[in-house]
PDB file of C-alpha atoms in Angstrom:
ATOM      1  CA  UNK S   1      -0.127  -0.030   0.079  1.00  0.00           C
ATOM      2  CA  UNK S   2       2.920   2.432   0.920  1.00  0.00           C
ATOM      3  CA  UNK S   3       4.333   1.711  -2.457  1.00  0.00           C
ATOM      4  CA  UNK S   4       1.387   2.494  -4.332  1.00  0.00           C
ATOM      5  CA  UNK S   5       0.670   5.645  -2.295  1.00  0.00           C
ATOM      6  CA  UNK S   6       4.221   6.807  -3.339  1.00  0.00           C
ATOM      7  CA  UNK S   7       3.566   5.829  -7.099  1.00  0.00           C
ATOM      8  CA  UNK S   8       0.328   7.836  -7.275  1.00  0.00           C
ATOM      9  CA  UNK S   9       1.816  10.658  -5.259  1.00  0.00           C
ATOM     10  CA  UNK S  10       4.300  10.838  -8.078  1.00  0.00           C
ATOM     11  CA  UNK S  11       1.553  11.136 -10.577  1.00  0.00           C
ATOM     12  CA  UNK S  12      -0.089  14.069  -8.613  1.00  0.00           C
ATOM     13  CA  UNK S  13       3.447  15.848  -8.109  1.00  0.00           C
ATOM     14  CA  UNK S  14       4.121  15.315 -11.972  1.00  0.00           C
ATOM     15  CA  UNK S  15       0.709  16.795 -13.169  1.00  0.00           C
ATOM     16  CA  UNK S  16       0.937  19.298 -16.077  1.00  0.00           C
ATOM     17  CA  UNK S  17      -0.240  22.943 -15.690  1.00  0.00           C
ATOM     18  CA  UNK S  18      -4.110  22.814 -15.210  1.00  0.00           C
ATOM     19  CA  UNK S  19      -4.449  19.288 -15.466  1.00  0.00           C
ATOM     20  CA  UNK S  20      -4.431  18.218 -11.728  1.00  0.00           C
ATOM     21  CA  UNK S  21      -8.138  17.549 -11.812  1.00  0.00           C
ATOM     22  CA  UNK S  22      -7.853  15.235 -14.782  1.00  0.00           C
ATOM     23  CA  UNK S  23      -4.672  13.319 -13.109  1.00  0.00           C
ATOM     24  CA  UNK S  24      -7.077  13.011 -10.143  1.00  0.00           C
ATOM     25  CA  UNK S  25      -9.897  11.414 -12.293  1.00  0.00           C
ATOM     26  CA  UNK S  26      -7.330   9.118 -13.765  1.00  0.00           C
ATOM     27  CA  UNK S  27      -6.064   8.135 -10.405  1.00  0.00           C
ATOM     28  CA  UNK S  28      -9.566   7.290  -9.242  1.00  0.00           C
ATOM     29  CA  UNK S  29     -10.298   5.009 -12.425  1.00  0.00           C
ATOM     30  CA  UNK S  30      -7.238   3.249 -11.889  1.00  0.00           C
ATOM     31  CA  UNK S  31      -7.378   2.580  -8.328  1.00  0.00           C
ATOM     32  CA  UNK S  32     -11.032   1.489  -8.082  1.00  0.00           C
ATOM     33  CA  UNK S  33      -9.909  -1.296  -5.715  1.00  0.00           C
ATOM     34  CA  UNK S  34      -8.543   1.252  -3.380  1.00  0.00           C
ATOM     35  CA  UNK S  35     -11.398   3.890  -2.965  1.00  0.00           C
ATOM     36  CA  UNK S  36      -9.602   5.651   0.063  1.00  0.00           C
ATOM     37  CA  UNK S  37      -6.377   6.293  -1.842  1.00  0.00           C
ATOM     38  CA  UNK S  38      -7.005   9.809  -3.000  1.00  0.00           C
ATOM     39  CA  UNK S  39      -8.091  10.842   0.480  1.00  0.00           C
ATOM     40  CA  UNK S  40      -4.369   9.964   1.504  1.00  0.00           C
ATOM     41  CA  UNK S  41      -3.078  12.190  -1.177  1.00  0.00           C
ATOM     42  CA  UNK S  42      -3.205  15.605   1.073  1.00  0.00           C
ATOM     43  CA  UNK S  43       0.599  15.943   1.495  1.00  0.00           C
ATOM     44  CA  UNK S  44       1.312  15.339  -2.378  1.00  0.00           C
ATOM     45  CA  UNK S  45      -1.358  17.865  -3.064  1.00  0.00           C
ATOM     46  CA  UNK S  46       0.152  20.314  -0.893  1.00  0.00           C
ATOM     47  CA  UNK S  47       3.596  19.747  -2.196  1.00  0.00           C
ATOM     48  CA  UNK S  48       2.319  20.160  -5.656  1.00  0.00           C
ATOM     49  CA  UNK S  49       0.412  23.505  -4.979  1.00  0.00           C
ATOM     50  CA  UNK S  50       3.300  24.949  -3.200  1.00  0.00           C
ATOM     51  CA  UNK S  51       5.666  24.169  -5.865  1.00  0.00           C
ATOM     52  CA  UNK S  52       3.625  25.069  -8.633  1.00  0.00           C
ATOM     53  CA  UNK S  53       2.705  28.490  -7.010  1.00  0.00           C
ATOM     54  CA  UNK S  54      -0.873  27.688  -7.168  1.00  0.00           C
ATOM     55  CA  UNK S  55      -3.297  30.718  -7.422  1.00  0.00           C
ATOM     56  CA  UNK S  56      -6.572  31.306  -5.767  1.00  0.00           C
ATOM     57  CA  UNK S  57      -9.274  34.164  -5.516  1.00  0.00           C
ATOM     58  CA  UNK S  58     -10.094  35.107  -1.988  1.00  0.00           C
ATOM     59  CA  UNK S  59     -13.647  35.373  -1.126  1.00  0.00           C
ATOM     60  CA  UNK S  60     -15.122  38.522  -2.141  1.00  0.00           C
ATOM     61  CA  UNK S  61     -12.135  39.443  -4.246  1.00  0.00           C
ATOM     62  CA  UNK S  62     -11.238  39.314  -8.012  1.00  0.00           C
ATOM     63  CA  UNK S  63      -7.648  39.327  -7.426  1.00  0.00           C
ATOM     64  CA  UNK S  64      -5.572  35.945  -7.266  1.00  0.00           C
ATOM     65  CA  UNK S  65      -3.042  35.435  -4.678  1.00  0.00           C
ATOM     66  CA  UNK S  66      -0.366  32.888  -4.503  1.00  0.00           C
ATOM     67  CA  UNK S  67       0.188  29.731  -2.526  1.00  0.00           C
ATOM     68  CA  UNK S  68       3.695  28.781  -1.664  1.00  0.00           C
ATOM     69  CA  UNK S  69       6.285  27.528   0.941  1.00  0.00           C
ATOM     70  CA  UNK S  70       7.456  31.201   1.161  1.00  0.00           C
ATOM     71  CA  UNK S  71       4.208  32.691   2.404  1.00  0.00           C
ATOM     72  CA  UNK S  72       3.092  29.733   4.631  1.00  0.00           C
ATOM     73  CA  UNK S  73       2.127  30.255   8.089  1.00  0.00           C
ATOM     74  CA  UNK S  74       1.733  26.751   8.667  1.00  0.00           C
ATOM     75  CA  UNK S  75      -1.462  24.515   9.249  1.00  0.00           C
ATOM     76  CA  UNK S  76      -2.777  25.261   5.677  1.00  0.00           C
ATOM     77  CA  UNK S  77      -2.521  29.156   6.275  1.00  0.00           C
ATOM     78  CA  UNK S  78      -0.940  31.552   3.952  1.00  0.00           C
ATOM     79  CA  UNK S  79      -0.631  35.409   3.933  1.00  0.00           C
ATOM     80  CA  UNK S  80      -0.647  37.931   1.310  1.00  0.00           C
ATOM     81  CA  UNK S  81       1.200  41.112   1.881  1.00  0.00           C
ATOM     82  CA  UNK S  82      -0.695  43.365  -0.981  1.00  0.00           C
ATOM     83  CA  UNK S  83      -3.962  42.363   0.590  1.00  0.00           C
ATOM     84  CA  UNK S  84      -2.782  42.522   3.887  1.00  0.00           C
ATOM     85  CA  UNK S  85      -4.705  39.268   4.837  1.00  0.00           C
ATOM     86  CA  UNK S  86      -4.106  35.685   5.573  1.00  0.00           C
ATOM     87  CA  UNK S  87      -6.470  32.730   4.467  1.00  0.00           C
ATOM     88  CA  UNK S  88      -6.730  29.073   4.642  1.00  0.00           C
ATOM     89  CA  UNK S  89      -6.024  27.023   1.602  1.00  0.00           C
ATOM     90  CA  UNK S  90      -7.507  23.636   1.028  1.00  0.00           C
ATOM     91  CA  UNK S  91      -4.977  21.684  -1.080  1.00  0.00           C
ATOM     92  CA  UNK S  92      -7.663  19.277  -2.237  1.00  0.00           C
ATOM     93  CA  UNK S  93     -10.365  21.396  -3.357  1.00  0.00           C
ATOM     94  CA  UNK S  94      -8.088  24.379  -4.117  1.00  0.00           C
ATOM     95  CA  UNK S  95     -10.407  26.868  -2.408  1.00  0.00           C
ATOM     96  CA  UNK S  96      -9.720  29.694   0.193  1.00  0.00           C
ATOM     97  CA  UNK S  97     -11.629  30.366   3.350  1.00  0.00           C
ATOM     98  CA  UNK S  98     -10.862  31.675   6.766  1.00  0.00           C
ATOM     99  CA  UNK S  99      -9.761  35.356   5.475  1.00  0.00           C
ATOM    100  CA  UNK S 100      -8.242  37.300   8.133  1.00  0.00           C
ATOM    101  CA  UNK S 101      -6.562  40.757   8.519  1.00  0.00           C
ATOM    102  CA  UNK S 102      -2.752  40.230   8.483  1.00  0.00           C
ATOM    103  CA  UNK S 103      -0.032  42.932   9.384  1.00  0.00           C
ATOM    104  CA  UNK S 104       3.136  42.219   8.076  1.00  0.00           C
ATOM    105  CA  UNK S 105       6.029  42.221  10.646  1.00  0.00           C
ATOM    106  CA  UNK S 106       9.408  42.466   9.183  1.00  0.00           C
ATOM    107  CA  UNK S 107      12.423  44.818   9.389  1.00  0.00           C
ATOM    108  CA  UNK S 108      12.341  44.993   5.840  1.00  0.00           C
ATOM    109  CA  UNK S 109       8.647  46.019   5.377  1.00  0.00           C
ATOM    110  CA  UNK S 110       9.301  49.043   3.499  1.00  0.00           C
ATOM    111  CA  UNK S 111      11.493  47.420   1.051  1.00  0.00           C
ATOM    112  CA  UNK S 112       8.917  44.458   0.700  1.00  0.00           C
ATOM    113  CA  UNK S 113       6.327  47.017  -0.245  1.00  0.00           C
ATOM    114  CA  UNK S 114       8.629  48.829  -2.769  1.00  0.00           C
ATOM    115  CA  UNK S 115       9.472  45.792  -4.497  1.00  0.00           C
ATOM    116  CA  UNK S 116       5.999  44.733  -4.476  1.00  0.00           C
ATOM    117  CA  UNK S 117       4.886  48.022  -6.249  1.00  0.00           C
ATOM    118  CA  UNK S 118       7.635  47.762  -8.798  1.00  0.00           C
ATOM    119  CA  UNK S 119       6.916  44.062  -9.466  1.00  0.00           C
ATOM    120  CA  UNK S 120       3.276  44.920 -10.019  1.00  0.00           C
ATOM    121  CA  UNK S 121       4.388  47.403 -12.896  1.00  0.00           C
ATOM    122  CA  UNK S 122       6.783  44.939 -14.257  1.00  0.00           C
ATOM    123  CA  UNK S 123       4.129  42.198 -14.569  1.00  0.00           C
ATOM    124  CA  UNK S 124       1.429  44.328 -16.080  1.00  0.00           C
ATOM    125  CA  UNK S 125       3.874  45.341 -18.684  1.00  0.00           C
ATOM    126  CA  UNK S 126       5.223  42.034 -19.517  1.00  0.00           C
ATOM    127  CA  UNK S 127       2.492  39.403 -18.816  1.00  0.00           C
ATOM    128  CA  UNK S 128      -0.921  39.013 -20.168  1.00  0.00           C
ATOM    129  CA  UNK S 129      -2.253  37.764 -17.018  1.00  0.00           C
ATOM    130  CA  UNK S 130       0.049  36.764 -14.055  1.00  0.00           C
ATOM    131  CA  UNK S 131       0.002  36.629 -10.067  1.00  0.00           C
ATOM    132  CA  UNK S 132       2.954  37.832  -8.090  1.00  0.00           C
ATOM    133  CA  UNK S 133       4.005  38.132  -4.575  1.00  0.00           C
ATOM    134  CA  UNK S 134       6.739  39.401  -2.188  1.00  0.00           C
ATOM    135  CA  UNK S 135       7.482  37.758   1.091  1.00  0.00           C
ATOM    136  CA  UNK S 136      10.177  38.046   3.833  1.00  0.00           C
ATOM    137  CA  UNK S 137      11.705  34.619   4.578  1.00  0.00           C
ATOM    138  CA  UNK S 138      14.534  32.792   6.615  1.00  0.00           C
ATOM    139  CA  UNK S 139      13.935  34.714   9.737  1.00  0.00           C
ATOM    140  CA  UNK S 140      13.666  38.024   7.948  1.00  0.00           C
ATOM    141  CA  UNK S 141      16.951  37.671   6.637  1.00  0.00           C
ATOM    142  CA  UNK S 142      16.054  37.496   2.725  1.00  0.00           C
ATOM    143  CA  UNK S 143      13.086  38.323   0.657  1.00  0.00           C
ATOM    144  CA  UNK S 144      11.371  35.900  -1.885  1.00  0.00           C
ATOM    145  CA  UNK S 145      10.033  37.538  -5.078  1.00  0.00           C
ATOM    146  CA  UNK S 146       7.330  35.207  -7.088  1.00  0.00           C
ATOM    147  CA  UNK S 147       5.713  35.542 -10.266  1.00  0.00           C
ATOM    148  CA  UNK S 148       3.390  32.858 -11.903  1.00  0.00           C
ATOM    149  CA  UNK S 149       1.399  33.158 -15.282  1.00  0.00           C
ATOM    150  CA  UNK S 150      -0.879  30.431 -16.286  1.00  0.00           C
ATOM    151  CA  UNK S 151      -2.376  30.010 -19.790  1.00  0.00           C
ATOM    152  CA  UNK S 152      -4.831  27.092 -20.405  1.00  0.00           C
ATOM    153  CA  UNK S 153      -6.170  26.150 -23.623  1.00  0.00           C
ATOM    154  CA  UNK S 154      -7.732  22.712 -23.216  1.00  0.00           C
ATOM    155  CA  UNK S 155      -9.964  22.997 -26.323  1.00  0.00           C
ATOM    156  CA  UNK S 156      -6.805  23.335 -28.222  1.00  0.00           C
ATOM    157  CA  UNK S 157      -5.133  20.522 -26.404  1.00  0.00           C
ATOM    158  CA  UNK S 158      -2.383  22.569 -24.750  1.00  0.00           C
ATOM    159  CA  UNK S 159      -1.833  24.251 -21.174  1.00  0.00           C
ATOM    160  CA  UNK S 160       1.357  26.154 -20.045  1.00  0.00           C
ATOM    161  CA  UNK S 161       2.801  27.912 -17.157  1.00  0.00           C
ATOM    162  CA  UNK S 162       5.737  30.454 -16.314  1.00  0.00           C
ATOM    163  CA  UNK S 163       7.215  30.653 -12.895  1.00  0.00           C
ATOM    164  CA  UNK S 164       9.793  32.893 -11.572  1.00  0.00           C
ATOM    165  CA  UNK S 165      11.456  32.920  -8.040  1.00  0.00           C
ATOM    166  CA  UNK S 166      14.029  35.315  -6.927  1.00  0.00           C
ATOM    167  CA  UNK S 167      15.656  35.418  -3.650  1.00  0.00           C
ATOM    168  CA  UNK S 168      17.282  38.925  -2.495  1.00  0.00           C
ATOM    169  CA  UNK S 169      19.501  39.106   0.135  1.00  0.00           C
ATOM    170  CA  UNK S 170      19.856  42.775   1.762  1.00  0.00           C
ATOM    171  CA  UNK S 171      22.765  41.789   3.660  1.00  0.00           C
ATOM    172  CA  UNK S 172      24.931  40.764   0.529  1.00  0.00           C
ATOM    173  CA  UNK S 173      22.997  42.848  -1.819  1.00  0.00           C
ATOM    174  CA  UNK S 174      22.599  39.736  -4.009  1.00  0.00           C
ATOM    175  CA  UNK S 175      19.888  38.303  -6.217  1.00  0.00           C
ATOM    176  CA  UNK S 176      19.663  34.786  -7.093  1.00  0.00           C
ATOM    177  CA  UNK S 177      16.699  32.921  -8.776  1.00  0.00           C
ATOM    178  CA  UNK S 178      15.193  30.553 -11.382  1.00  0.00           C
ATOM    179  CA  UNK S 179      12.561  30.926 -14.300  1.00  0.00           C
ATOM    180  CA  UNK S 180      10.719  27.835 -15.210  1.00  0.00           C
ATOM    181  CA  UNK S 181       8.520  27.068 -18.194  1.00  0.00           C
ATOM    182  CA  UNK S 182       6.176  24.074 -18.209  1.00  0.00           C
ATOM    183  CA  UNK S 183       4.226  23.569 -21.467  1.00  0.00           C
ATOM    184  CA  UNK S 184       2.026  20.417 -22.323  1.00  0.00           C
ATOM    185  CA  UNK S 185       0.724  19.747 -25.846  1.00  0.00           C
ATOM    186  CA  UNK S 186      -1.569  16.620 -26.358  1.00  0.00           C
ATOM    187  CA  UNK S 187      -3.526  16.630 -29.433  1.00  0.00           C
ATOM    188  CA  UNK S 188      -2.790  13.401 -31.117  1.00  0.00           C
ATOM    189  CA  UNK S 189       0.310  12.837 -29.113  1.00  0.00           C
ATOM    190  CA  UNK S 190       2.092  13.918 -25.937  1.00  0.00           C
ATOM    191  CA  UNK S 191       4.869  16.616 -25.934  1.00  0.00           C
ATOM    192  CA  UNK S 192       5.769  18.272 -22.830  1.00  0.00           C
ATOM    193  CA  UNK S 193       8.502  21.143 -22.478  1.00  0.00           C
ATOM    194  CA  UNK S 194      10.162  21.456 -19.141  1.00  0.00           C
ATOM    195  CA  UNK S 195      12.881  23.877 -18.901  1.00  0.00           C
ATOM    196  CA  UNK S 196      14.708  25.761 -16.018  1.00  0.00           C
ATOM    197  CA  UNK S 197      16.889  28.840 -16.311  1.00  0.00           C
ATOM    198  CA  UNK S 198      19.118  29.989 -13.161  1.00  0.00           C
ATOM    199  CA  UNK S 199      20.104  33.655 -12.915  1.00  0.00           C
ATOM    200  CA  UNK S 200      22.094  35.698 -10.312  1.00  0.00           C
ATOM    201  CA  UNK S 201      23.004  39.373 -10.071  1.00  0.00           C
ATOM    202  CA  UNK S 202      24.606  41.726  -7.815  1.00  0.00           C
ATOM    203  CA  UNK S 203      22.557  44.828  -7.106  1.00  0.00           C
ATOM    204  CA  UNK S 204      24.470  47.906  -6.243  1.00  0.00           C
ATOM    205  CA  UNK S 205      22.046  50.072  -4.829  1.00  0.00           C
ATOM    206  CA  UNK S 206      19.738  47.703  -3.296  1.00  0.00           C
ATOM    207  CA  UNK S 207      16.773  49.601  -4.171  1.00  0.00           C
ATOM    208  CA  UNK S 208      13.530  48.159  -5.424  1.00  0.00           C
ATOM    209  CA  UNK S 209      13.793  49.633  -8.983  1.00  0.00           C
ATOM    210  CA  UNK S 210      17.285  48.125  -9.401  1.00  0.00           C
ATOM    211  CA  UNK S 211      16.122  44.869  -8.241  1.00  0.00           C
ATOM    212  CA  UNK S 212      13.198  44.785 -10.750  1.00  0.00           C
ATOM    213  CA  UNK S 213      15.488  46.031 -13.436  1.00  0.00           C
ATOM    214  CA  UNK S 214      17.882  43.072 -13.237  1.00  0.00           C
ATOM    215  CA  UNK S 215      14.835  40.850 -13.098  1.00  0.00           C
ATOM    216  CA  UNK S 216      13.361  42.434 -16.279  1.00  0.00           C
ATOM    217  CA  UNK S 217      16.776  42.017 -18.074  1.00  0.00           C
ATOM    218  CA  UNK S 218      16.908  38.256 -16.756  1.00  0.00           C
ATOM    219  CA  UNK S 219      13.430  37.400 -17.963  1.00  0.00           C
ATOM    220  CA  UNK S 220      13.863  39.258 -21.422  1.00  0.00           C
ATOM    221  CA  UNK S 221      17.023  37.274 -22.118  1.00  0.00           C
ATOM    222  CA  UNK S 222      15.347  33.962 -21.054  1.00  0.00           C
ATOM    223  CA  UNK S 223      12.268  34.701 -23.338  1.00  0.00           C
ATOM    224  CA  UNK S 224      14.776  35.431 -26.382  1.00  0.00           C
ATOM    225  CA  UNK S 225      16.495  31.914 -25.741  1.00  0.00           C
ATOM    226  CA  UNK S 226      13.217  30.316 -25.682  1.00  0.00           C
ATOM    227  CA  UNK S 227      12.152  32.062 -28.766  1.00  0.00           C
ATOM    228  CA  UNK S 228      15.411  30.803 -30.605  1.00  0.00           C
ATOM    229  CA  UNK S 229      14.976  27.265 -29.087  1.00  0.00           C
ATOM    230  CA  UNK S 230      11.603  26.948 -30.382  1.00  0.00           C
ATOM    231  CA  UNK S 231      12.616  27.794 -33.898  1.00  0.00           C
ATOM    232  CA  UNK S 232      15.531  25.392 -33.810  1.00  0.00           C
ATOM    233  CA  UNK S 233      13.101  22.836 -32.745  1.00  0.00           C
ATOM    234  CA  UNK S 234      10.632  23.461 -35.490  1.00  0.00           C
ATOM    235  CA  UNK S 235      13.075  23.492 -38.203  1.00  0.00           C
ATOM    236  CA  UNK S 236      15.306  20.844 -36.655  1.00  0.00           C
ATOM    237  CA  UNK S 237      14.095  17.929 -34.482  1.00  0.00           C
ATOM    238  CA  UNK S 238      10.230  18.465 -34.997  1.00  0.00           C
ATOM    239  CA  UNK S 239      10.633  18.545 -38.735  1.00  0.00           C
ATOM    240  CA  UNK S 240      12.480  15.307 -38.687  1.00  0.00           C
ATOM    241  CA  UNK S 241       9.703  13.615 -36.965  1.00  0.00           C
ATOM    242  CA  UNK S 242       7.125  14.689 -39.495  1.00  0.00           C
ATOM    243  CA  UNK S 243       5.915  12.218 -42.158  1.00  0.00           C
ATOM    244  CA  UNK S 244       6.921  13.671 -45.594  1.00  0.00           C
ATOM    245  CA  UNK S 245       4.253  13.499 -48.447  1.00  0.00           C
ATOM    246  CA  UNK S 246       4.807  10.801 -51.049  1.00  0.00           C
ATOM    247  CA  UNK S 247       6.114  11.827 -54.496  1.00  0.00           C
ATOM    248  CA  UNK S 248       2.535  12.237 -55.658  1.00  0.00           C
ATOM    249  CA  UNK S 249       2.202  15.167 -53.009  1.00  0.00           C
ATOM    250  CA  UNK S 250      -0.940  13.542 -51.839  1.00  0.00           C
ATOM    251  CA  UNK S 251      -1.743  12.281 -48.348  1.00  0.00           C
ATOM    252  CA  UNK S 252      -1.910   8.421 -48.037  1.00  0.00           C
ATOM    253  CA  UNK S 253      -5.329   7.064 -47.274  1.00  0.00           C
ATOM    254  CA  UNK S 254      -4.184   4.644 -44.562  1.00  0.00           C
ATOM    255  CA  UNK S 255      -7.739   3.593 -43.910  1.00  0.00           C
ATOM    256  CA  UNK S 256      -8.171   2.250 -47.641  1.00  0.00           C
ATOM    257  CA  UNK S 257      -4.873   0.590 -47.521  1.00  0.00           C
ATOM    258  CA  UNK S 258      -5.956  -1.766 -44.796  1.00  0.00           C
ATOM    259  CA  UNK S 259      -8.636  -3.172 -47.181  1.00  0.00           C
ATOM    260  CA  UNK S 260      -6.338  -3.551 -50.364  1.00  0.00           C
ATOM    261  CA  UNK S 261      -5.490  -6.827 -51.400  1.00  0.00           C
ATOM    262  CA  UNK S 262      -1.441  -7.429 -51.050  1.00  0.00           C
ATOM    263  CA  UNK S 263      -0.841  -8.715 -54.580  1.00  0.00           C
ATOM    264  CA  UNK S 264      -3.224  -6.889 -56.625  1.00  0.00           C
ATOM    265  CA  UNK S 265      -3.528  -3.321 -55.260  1.00  0.00           C
ATOM    266  CA  UNK S 266       0.018  -2.915 -53.866  1.00  0.00           C
ATOM    267  CA  UNK S 267       2.117  -5.239 -55.697  1.00  0.00           C
ATOM    268  CA  UNK S 268       0.517  -4.146 -59.196  1.00  0.00           C
ATOM    269  CA  UNK S 269      -0.428  -7.559 -60.026  1.00  0.00           C
ATOM    270  CA  UNK S 270      -3.355  -9.845 -59.732  1.00  0.00           C
ATOM    271  CA  UNK S 271      -3.344 -11.870 -56.349  1.00  0.00           C
ATOM    272  CA  UNK S 272      -3.303 -15.593 -56.661  1.00  0.00           C
ATOM    273  CA  UNK S 273      -4.803 -17.653 -53.846  1.00  0.00           C
TER     274      UNK S 273
END
């Protein structure tokens, strides 16, 4: 049972963007003989939601907030600096409840709020739709900067997610982080792109504007690298995988071939039986 739970948990943790509900439905279908298995997946759901920067609308609000280990208060409660609130997040239903007022207590409160304001401008300029957050971490010694952008198009058989995580250290004026892209395309096949780009920089002034400027430069460079990589894939590996048209320049009607008699219709002569 333990090995089965570990296997199923791995399925959850590897779910593509926007497809967790589909994965859960498949798990239920595959584990009919263990109907209580899904109820034991709480830790896997929590790990998935926190690592993927799950977003949720707070009751009475139209704005999405982020769920991550960086803004966790423990026991399923998280806080959001911009809304000055904390909330309980159900990792199974992905719903928020129990919203309360939350006052940020940090020696870097001014810097956190300044970064949050500059980050909001950056996100609005460079993302069609994204959520972001800034949180003091590691005993108030560092600041975590998060951005997550989701775009789901199940009718066209693809879903994608961008995640950025940057850690700024006020004591050393250093910025380090990673940018991650996860795209799943599944029309008549199954192709998934998972890529991670690390970045680091020294922030001379330590101001919010300088920090966000470094983030902007890093993300622009990464976007250009991705675009170049996509072009190379299209002209290289993917092109090599495509079936070329025959010399007649017409598509082969494979369904008809199944009904042809081998000797007469394919071999060019009459079939003798």
